[in-house]
Tab-separated table of C-alpha atoms and ligand atoms in Angstrom:
chain	number	residue	atom	x	y	z
C	41	MET	CA	0.033	-0.620	-0.106
C	42	THR	CA	1.319	3.364	-1.125
C	43	THR	CA	1.293	6.314	1.561
C	44	GLN	CA	-1.195	8.612	-0.783
C	45	SER	CA	-4.040	5.540	-0.371
C	46	PHE	CA	-7.223	6.166	1.157
C	47	CYS	CA	-7.539	2.517	1.270
C	48	LYS	CA	-8.996	1.770	4.975
C	49	TYR	CA	-7.744	-1.843	5.225
C	50	GLU	CA	-5.203	-4.391	3.587
C	51	PHE	CA	-5.164	-7.698	3.647
C	52	ILE	CA	-2.204	-9.654	4.930
C	53	LYS	CA	-2.050	-13.029	4.837
C	54	GLY	CA	-5.330	-13.403	3.871
C	55	GLU	CA	-6.759	-11.637	6.594
C	56	ILE	CA	-8.389	-7.974	6.914
C	57	LYS	CA	-5.794	-5.466	8.969
C	58	TYR	CA	-7.561	-1.783	9.170
C	59	SER	CA	-4.965	0.862	8.725
C	60	ARG	CA	-4.310	3.895	10.426
C	61	MET	CA	-5.558	5.752	7.142
C	62	GLN	CA	-9.026	5.349	8.370
C	63	ARG	CA	-11.223	8.264	7.737
C	64	ARG	CA	-12.684	10.174	10.430
C	65	ASN	CA	-15.954	11.072	9.359
C	66	ARG	CA	-17.291	12.356	12.618
C	67	ILE	CA	-14.862	15.532	12.008
C	68	LEU	CA	-17.460	17.045	9.829
C	69	ARG	CA	-19.939	16.552	12.496
C	70	LYS	CA	-18.106	17.800	15.341
C	71	SER	CA	-19.630	21.035	15.851
C	72	GLU	CA	-23.276	23.423	15.269
C	73	ALA	CA	-20.576	25.457	12.982
C	74	ILE	CA	-18.851	22.764	11.314
C	75	ARG	CA	-22.479	20.943	10.520
C	76	ASN	CA	-23.825	24.742	8.862
C	77	MET	CA	-20.594	24.693	6.755
C	78	VAL	CA	-20.621	21.564	4.968
C	79	ALA	CA	-24.644	21.349	4.981
C	80	GLU	CA	-25.454	20.185	0.920
C	81	THR	CA	-29.279	21.778	1.461
C	82	ILE	CA	-30.519	24.668	3.255
C	83	LEU	CA	-34.086	25.980	3.130
C	84	THR	CA	-35.089	29.638	2.619
C	85	PRO	CA	-38.106	31.330	2.557
C	86	SER	CA	-38.030	31.674	-1.390
C	87	ASP	CA	-37.987	27.840	-1.521
C	88	PHE	CA	-41.808	28.142	-0.574
C	89	ILE	CA	-45.081	28.455	-2.261
C	90	VAL	CA	-48.036	29.067	0.140
C	91	PRO	CA	-51.278	27.135	-1.081
C	92	LEU	CA	-54.558	30.239	0.171
C	93	PHE	CA	-57.862	28.970	0.255
C	94	ILE	CA	-60.148	31.625	-0.645
C	95	ASP	CA	-63.767	32.149	0.484
C	96	GLU	CA	-66.690	34.610	-0.764
C	97	GLY	CA	-67.444	37.481	2.126
C	98	GLU	CA	-65.616	39.481	4.290
C	99	HIS	CA	-63.744	39.079	7.958
C	100	ILE	CA	-64.106	35.390	7.624
C	101	ALA	CA	-61.374	33.102	8.744
C	102	THR	CA	-62.635	29.455	8.995
C	103	GLU	CA	-60.416	26.752	10.276
C	104	ILE	CA	-60.348	23.527	8.280
C	105	PRO	CA	-61.244	20.783	10.862
C	106	SER	CA	-58.583	18.498	9.120
C	107	MET	CA	-56.317	20.836	9.005
C	108	LYS	CA	-55.310	22.374	12.617
C	109	GLY	CA	-54.265	26.004	12.116
C	110	TYR	CA	-55.272	26.365	8.738
C	111	TYR	CA	-57.676	28.581	7.434
C	112	ARG	CA	-60.184	29.775	4.422
C	113	ARG	CA	-60.379	33.284	4.298
C	114	SER	CA	-62.386	36.196	2.797
C	115	LEU	CA	-60.578	38.000	0.421
C	116	ASP	CA	-60.250	40.739	2.772
C	117	LEU	CA	-57.948	38.836	5.260
C	118	THR	CA	-56.413	36.979	2.541
C	119	ILE	CA	-54.784	40.172	1.265
C	120	ALA	CA	-53.592	40.803	5.397
C	121	GLU	CA	-52.377	37.319	5.364
C	122	VAL	CA	-50.180	37.609	1.864
C	123	LYS	CA	-48.611	40.766	3.425
C	124	GLU	CA	-47.642	38.831	6.808
C	125	LEU	CA	-46.001	35.919	3.886
C	126	TRP	CA	-43.953	38.769	1.997
C	127	SER	CA	-42.491	40.528	5.277
C	128	LEU	CA	-41.368	36.533	5.959
C	129	GLY	CA	-39.629	36.425	2.838
C	130	ILE	CA	-42.113	34.373	1.043
C	131	GLN	CA	-42.023	35.103	-2.223
C	132	SER	CA	-44.821	33.546	-3.734
C	133	VAL	CA	-48.462	31.868	-3.277
C	134	LEU	CA	-50.737	29.357	-4.555
C	135	LEU	CA	-54.800	30.087	-4.842
C	136	PHE	CA	-57.867	27.854	-4.555
C	137	VAL	CA	-61.338	29.229	-4.227
C	138	LYS	CA	-64.229	27.691	-2.605
C	139	ALA	CA	-66.942	28.247	-5.181
C	140	ALA	CA	-70.338	29.047	-3.670
C	141	ASP	CA	-72.824	25.783	-4.708
C	142	GLU	CA	-74.660	27.762	-6.845
C	143	THR	CA	-72.436	28.327	-9.377
C	144	LYS	CA	-71.678	24.596	-9.630
C	145	ASP	CA	-72.843	22.736	-12.512
C	146	ASN	CA	-70.704	20.292	-15.209
C	147	THR	CA	-69.107	22.682	-17.498
C	148	GLY	CA	-67.387	24.766	-14.565
C	149	LYS	CA	-68.110	27.727	-16.485
C	150	GLU	CA	-67.942	29.836	-13.300
C	151	ALA	CA	-64.296	28.841	-13.588
C	152	TRP	CA	-63.592	31.646	-16.625
C	153	ASN	CA	-66.565	34.380	-15.152
C	154	PRO	CA	-63.985	37.587	-15.257
C	155	ASP	CA	-65.577	38.608	-12.047
C	156	GLY	CA	-65.607	35.025	-10.458
C	157	LEU	CA	-63.789	34.903	-6.962
C	158	MET	CA	-60.615	33.699	-8.512
C	159	GLN	CA	-60.237	36.644	-10.822
C	160	ARG	CA	-61.250	39.313	-8.075
C	161	ALA	CA	-58.542	37.206	-5.987
C	162	ILE	CA	-55.254	37.088	-8.354
C	163	LYS	CA	-55.937	41.261	-9.108
C	164	GLU	CA	-56.225	42.582	-5.480
C	165	ILE	CA	-53.292	40.250	-4.695
C	166	LYS	CA	-51.299	41.998	-7.570
C	167	ASN	CA	-52.557	45.326	-6.413
C	168	ALA	CA	-51.917	45.091	-2.858
C	169	LEU	CA	-48.207	43.629	-3.618
C	170	PRO	CA	-47.412	43.872	-7.508
C	171	GLU	CA	-44.057	41.855	-6.493
C	172	ILE	CA	-45.463	38.624	-5.078
C	173	VAL	CA	-45.574	35.418	-7.618
C	174	VAL	CA	-49.230	34.905	-7.827
C	175	MET	CA	-50.131	30.883	-8.919
C	176	THR	CA	-53.874	29.850	-9.753
C	177	ASP	CA	-54.810	26.326	-9.234
C	178	VAL	CA	-56.168	25.423	-12.884
C	179	ALA	CA	-58.961	22.412	-12.243
C	180	LEU	CA	-62.963	22.152	-12.830
C	181	ASP	CA	-63.202	20.288	-9.076
C	182	PRO	CA	-64.051	23.558	-6.898
C	183	TYR	CA	-66.936	24.147	-9.890
C	184	SER	CA	-68.039	20.878	-10.736
C	185	ILE	CA	-71.472	19.584	-9.317
C	186	TYR	CA	-69.836	16.206	-9.439
C	187	GLY	CA	-66.507	17.033	-7.246
C	188	HIS	CA	-64.571	16.054	-10.701
C	189	ASP	CA	-61.230	17.766	-12.139
C	190	GLY	CA	-62.735	17.282	-15.435
C	191	ILE	CA	-66.361	17.162	-17.458
C	192	VAL	CA	-68.286	14.293	-17.035
C	193	ASP	CA	-70.108	12.438	-19.861
C	194	ILE	CA	-72.852	11.470	-17.572
C	195	LYS	CA	-74.360	8.409	-19.416
C	196	LYS	CA	-70.907	6.659	-18.869
C	197	GLY	CA	-69.984	8.418	-16.046
C	198	THR	CA	-66.451	9.112	-17.588
C	199	ILE	CA	-64.326	12.153	-17.506
C	200	LEU	CA	-64.308	13.987	-21.073
C	201	ASN	CA	-60.330	14.476	-21.928
C	202	ASP	CA	-60.533	17.034	-24.793
C	203	ALA	CA	-63.696	18.819	-23.616
C	204	THR	CA	-62.196	19.473	-20.291
C	205	VAL	CA	-58.915	20.936	-22.080
C	206	ASP	CA	-61.330	23.368	-23.962
C	207	ALA	CA	-62.950	24.439	-20.694
C	208	LEU	CA	-59.422	24.482	-18.703
C	209	THR	CA	-57.747	26.852	-21.663
C	210	LYS	CA	-60.557	29.092	-21.180
C	211	MET	CA	-60.184	29.162	-17.235
C	212	SER	CA	-55.909	29.601	-18.094
C	213	LEU	CA	-56.674	32.551	-20.144
C	214	SER	CA	-59.414	34.110	-17.792
C	215	HIS	CA	-56.500	34.113	-14.708
C	216	ALA	CA	-53.684	35.271	-17.364
C	217	ALA	CA	-56.317	38.087	-17.988
C	218	ALA	CA	-56.749	39.213	-14.498
C	219	GLY	CA	-52.809	39.332	-13.491
C	220	ALA	CA	-51.702	35.592	-12.748
C	221	ASP	CA	-47.541	35.267	-12.806
C	222	PHE	CA	-48.213	31.064	-13.649
C	223	ILE	CA	-51.303	29.133	-13.716
C	224	ALA	CA	-50.608	25.782	-12.194
C	225	PRO	CA	-52.926	22.925	-13.703
C	226	SER	CA	-53.563	20.123	-11.136
C	227	ASP	CA	-55.824	18.251	-13.475
C	228	MET	CA	-54.168	15.348	-15.383
C	229	MET	CA	-55.935	15.791	-18.559
C	230	ASP	CA	-53.582	14.889	-21.481
C	231	GLY	CA	-52.523	17.588	-23.988
C	232	ARG	CA	-53.721	20.030	-21.833
C	233	ILE	CA	-49.873	22.282	-21.188
C	234	GLY	CA	-49.681	22.290	-25.059
C	235	ALA	CA	-53.215	23.608	-25.603
C	236	PHE	CA	-52.167	26.100	-22.483
C	237	ARG	CA	-48.966	27.273	-24.306
C	238	LYS	CA	-50.764	27.798	-27.627
C	239	ALA	CA	-53.491	29.813	-25.674
C	240	LEU	CA	-51.229	31.873	-24.155
C	241	GLU	CA	-49.130	32.341	-27.392
C	242	GLY	CA	-51.905	33.086	-29.236
C	243	ASN	CA	-53.615	35.841	-26.831
C	244	ASN	CA	-50.417	37.756	-26.497
C	245	PHE	CA	-49.807	36.519	-22.478
C	246	THR	CA	-46.103	35.989	-23.609
C	247	GLU	CA	-45.223	36.421	-19.917
C	248	VAL	CA	-47.417	33.733	-18.074
C	249	GLY	CA	-45.783	30.708	-16.763
C	250	ILE	CA	-46.955	27.442	-16.888
C	251	MET	CA	-46.461	25.368	-13.298
C	252	SER	CA	-47.507	22.124	-14.541
C	253	TYR	CA	-48.716	19.247	-12.014
C	254	SER	CA	-46.991	16.669	-13.923
C	255	ALA	CA	-46.938	13.679	-11.883
C	256	LYS	CA	-49.951	14.048	-9.731
C	257	TYR	CA	-50.775	10.571	-7.982
C	258	ALA	CA	-54.348	9.574	-7.004
C	259	SER	CA	-53.646	9.627	-3.532
C	260	CYS	CA	-55.536	9.672	-0.368
C	261	PHE	CA	-53.417	11.983	1.263
C	262	TYR	CA	-55.743	14.728	-0.219
C	263	GLY	CA	-58.561	14.319	1.974
C	264	PRO	CA	-58.292	17.367	4.003
C	265	PHE	CA	-57.918	19.442	0.703
C	266	ARG	CA	-61.696	18.391	-0.068
C	267	ASP	CA	-63.169	19.148	3.393
C	268	ALA	CA	-61.404	22.781	2.767
C	269	LEU	CA	-63.004	23.388	-0.685
C	270	ASP	CA	-65.784	20.896	-0.336
C	271	SER	CA	-64.825	19.349	-3.561
C	272	ALA	CA	-64.553	15.619	-2.933
C	273	PRO	CA	-66.032	13.769	-5.651
C	274	GLY	CA	-69.478	12.994	-5.971
C	275	PHE	CA	-69.119	9.447	-7.342
C	276	GLY	CA	-66.143	7.138	-8.106
C	277	ASP	CA	-62.007	8.559	-7.471
C	278	LYS	CA	-59.552	9.900	-9.715
C	279	LYS	CA	-57.487	6.779	-10.939
C	280	THR	CA	-58.692	7.464	-14.542
C	281	TYR	CA	-56.868	10.918	-14.767
C	282	GLN	CA	-54.525	10.687	-11.730
C	283	MET	CA	-51.675	8.445	-11.668
C	284	ASN	CA	-51.341	5.160	-9.870
C	285	TYR	CA	-48.864	5.246	-7.276
C	286	ALA	CA	-47.185	1.930	-8.196
C	287	ASN	CA	-45.164	4.025	-10.760
C	288	ARG	CA	-42.189	5.122	-11.178
C	289	ILE	CA	-41.475	5.456	-14.824
C	290	GLU	CA	-45.263	6.688	-16.065
C	291	ALA	CA	-44.289	9.609	-13.996
C	292	ILE	CA	-41.047	10.952	-16.253
C	293	ASN	CA	-42.834	10.008	-19.187
C	294	GLU	CA	-45.430	12.422	-18.280
C	295	THR	CA	-42.923	15.147	-16.649
C	296	LEU	CA	-40.944	14.809	-19.629
C	297	GLN	CA	-44.416	15.474	-22.132
C	298	ASP	CA	-45.037	18.491	-19.938
C	299	VAL	CA	-41.804	19.915	-20.668
C	300	GLU	CA	-41.350	18.742	-24.270
C	301	GLN	CA	-45.502	21.069	-24.629
C	302	GLY	CA	-43.929	23.982	-22.959
C	303	ALA	CA	-44.089	23.819	-18.513
C	304	ASP	CA	-41.744	26.062	-16.862
C	305	ILE	CA	-41.760	24.633	-14.094
C	306	VAL	CA	-42.927	20.701	-13.109
C	307	MET	CA	-44.621	19.631	-10.118
C	308	ILE	CA	-44.422	16.312	-7.997
C	309	LYS	CA	-47.465	15.834	-5.988
C	310	PRO	CA	-47.387	14.522	-2.965
C	311	ALA	CA	-44.211	14.780	-1.775
C	312	MET	CA	-42.991	13.097	1.658
C	313	ALA	CA	-44.141	9.404	-0.065
C	314	TYR	CA	-42.760	10.086	-3.560
C	315	LEU	CA	-39.372	11.626	-2.412
C	316	ASP	CA	-38.033	8.817	-5.385
C	317	ILE	CA	-40.334	10.301	-8.053
C	318	ILE	CA	-38.857	13.913	-7.356
C	319	ARG	CA	-34.982	12.575	-7.097
C	320	ASP	CA	-36.078	10.639	-10.724
C	321	VAL	CA	-37.252	13.733	-12.486
C	322	LYS	CA	-35.107	16.190	-11.238
C	323	ASN	CA	-32.364	13.540	-12.608
C	324	VAL	CA	-33.844	13.925	-16.375
C	325	VAL	CA	-35.267	17.500	-16.124
C	326	THR	CA	-33.206	21.275	-16.989
C	327	VAL	CA	-36.146	23.019	-15.721
C	328	PRO	CA	-37.041	23.801	-11.905
C	329	VAL	CA	-38.882	20.805	-10.144
C	330	SER	CA	-41.583	21.576	-7.640
C	331	ALA	CA	-43.002	19.301	-4.915
C	332	TYR	CA	-46.339	19.655	-3.128
C	333	HIS	CA	-46.443	18.754	0.652
C	334	VAL	CA	-50.153	17.870	0.537
C	335	SER	CA	-52.706	18.368	3.456
C	336	GLY	CA	-52.749	14.896	4.461
C	337	GLU	CA	-49.100	15.237	4.841
C	338	TYR	CA	-49.692	18.310	7.197
C	339	ALA	CA	-52.621	16.702	9.237
C	340	MET	CA	-50.331	13.760	10.221
C	341	ILE	CA	-47.900	15.667	11.380
C	342	LYS	CA	-50.236	17.863	13.022
C	343	ALA	CA	-52.381	15.211	14.899
C	344	ALA	CA	-49.355	13.885	15.750
C	345	ALA	CA	-47.496	17.035	17.522
C	346	GLU	CA	-50.997	17.629	19.226
C	347	ARG	CA	-50.606	14.072	21.220
C	348	GLY	CA	-47.077	15.615	22.424
C	349	TRP	CA	-45.778	12.313	20.147
C	350	LEU	CA	-43.324	14.510	17.894
C	351	ASP	CA	-41.550	17.745	17.840
C	352	GLU	CA	-43.658	19.813	15.664
C	353	ASN	CA	-40.994	22.457	14.811
C	354	LYS	CA	-38.333	20.136	14.419
C	355	VAL	CA	-40.586	17.821	11.956
C	356	ILE	CA	-41.256	20.445	9.746
C	357	ILE	CA	-37.771	21.615	9.114
C	358	GLU	CA	-36.337	18.130	8.703
C	359	SER	CA	-39.514	17.480	6.317
C	360	LEU	CA	-39.110	20.413	3.987
C	361	THR	CA	-35.481	20.007	3.824
C	362	SER	CA	-36.159	16.036	2.995
C	363	ILE	CA	-38.040	17.564	0.301
C	364	LYS	CA	-35.436	19.536	-1.189
C	365	ARG	CA	-33.007	17.348	-0.680
C	366	ALA	CA	-34.577	14.322	-2.811
C	367	GLY	CA	-34.879	17.493	-5.606
C	368	ALA	CA	-37.687	19.903	-4.946
C	369	ASP	CA	-36.577	23.452	-5.935
C	370	LEU	CA	-39.829	24.753	-4.590
C	371	ILE	CA	-41.996	23.251	-2.360
C	372	ALA	CA	-45.724	24.402	-1.847
C	373	THR	CA	-46.273	23.801	1.793
C	374	TYR	CA	-49.343	24.500	4.393
C	375	PHE	CA	-45.889	24.882	6.622
C	376	ALA	CA	-44.515	27.744	4.731
C	377	LYS	CA	-45.300	30.395	7.234
C	378	ASP	CA	-44.146	28.612	10.106
C	379	ALA	CA	-40.949	27.461	8.545
C	380	ALA	CA	-39.881	30.848	7.455
C	381	LYS	CA	-40.446	32.376	11.570
C	382	LEU	CA	-38.602	29.162	12.597
C	383	LEU	CA	-35.557	29.775	9.567
C	384	GLN	CA	-35.400	33.556	11.043
C	385	LYS	CA	-35.024	32.306	14.578
C	386	GLY	CA	-32.329	30.298	13.025
H	109	PBG	C1	-57.850	19.448	-7.044
H	109	PBG	C2	-55.917	19.674	-6.049
H	109	PBG	C3	-56.508	18.688	-5.148
H	109	PBG	C4	-55.074	19.350	-4.637
H	109	PBG	C5	-54.774	20.400	-5.217
H	109	PBG	N1	-55.619	20.756	-6.291
H	109	PBG	C6	-57.270	17.820	-4.661
H	109	PBG	C7	-57.440	16.584	-5.861
H	109	PBG	O1	-56.723	16.329	-6.733
H	109	PBG	O2	-58.360	15.886	-5.475
H	109	PBG	C8	-54.946	18.201	-3.266
H	109	PBG	C9	-53.850	19.622	-2.190
H	109	PBG	C10	-53.495	18.935	-0.807
H	109	PBG	O3	-54.433	17.870	-0.313
H	109	PBG	O4	-53.298	20.039	-0.648
H	109	PBG	N2	-57.330	19.294	-8.304
């Protein structure tokens, strides 16, 4: 063995002898300062996208029963919340609205009403804080009497792909017209990214981005979100459009197609049970990757913390760091505000 070698052991007469050259890996873990110096993943508030649930009315903040500490707010209180988020260094919000029951049908037409709650929310938030990046959910479920992301073929009980893409294109254009920075389609219909990009270009919305939910799985972890928006499917499930959680390669296929069709950012959803998918996708795309740490993932941590079974603050930072380490450049999370405050404290 030469002296330059880092070989940790050598064979002497057929037996392994450990040499004095063994690495002392714990040197890099000796103190907090050293650990910070060599940390490979560092969270910052600009990594976060904050999902916001918006309601009609004034001075309304309703706690979501299955999402302790998370609220659905009227627009006035949403604006106040967004100002606070901005002051904490958070740069972006993702809007969801709770549509009034009487506006729901099977066409989803309220989704592109220029005076709809979403369109008013985009305008008011951009007015109050022009710098903040406003992203908007594009899918029909809040507007569908059936709670599905697309238009239902009532006779067959199936979701019509191309009619849905046409409806979602109108929805996307109306968000762009209201001033959205990014539209975020969460519907998983085929061909929608190409259709939206073409429509945006055709209508001169050349500065509007698309953050595509590219690999969105049919997941039980969305339960609390559906409580928040009263949008649970009225029949069946979403397995004919959202992905089977048994699949990995399919996520790469979906994501590469979305990039080819014009997605600026791709998203994996959920996050913590899908860290392998985040990494697989990160390894093959050159656009930013985001991950959605969804409502059920929030609810689990909250429920355990409430019982004193987990240290909430530590679990928040560990979870978000793991999602970023897996390959997410951006994380949509209900813990964004808590995490931003914790990061400020250091
Ligand atoms: C609907 C939509 C869902 C979520 C975001 N957009 C629910 C669903 O697909 O049923 C889930 C978000 C969460 O659980 O936090 N298009």
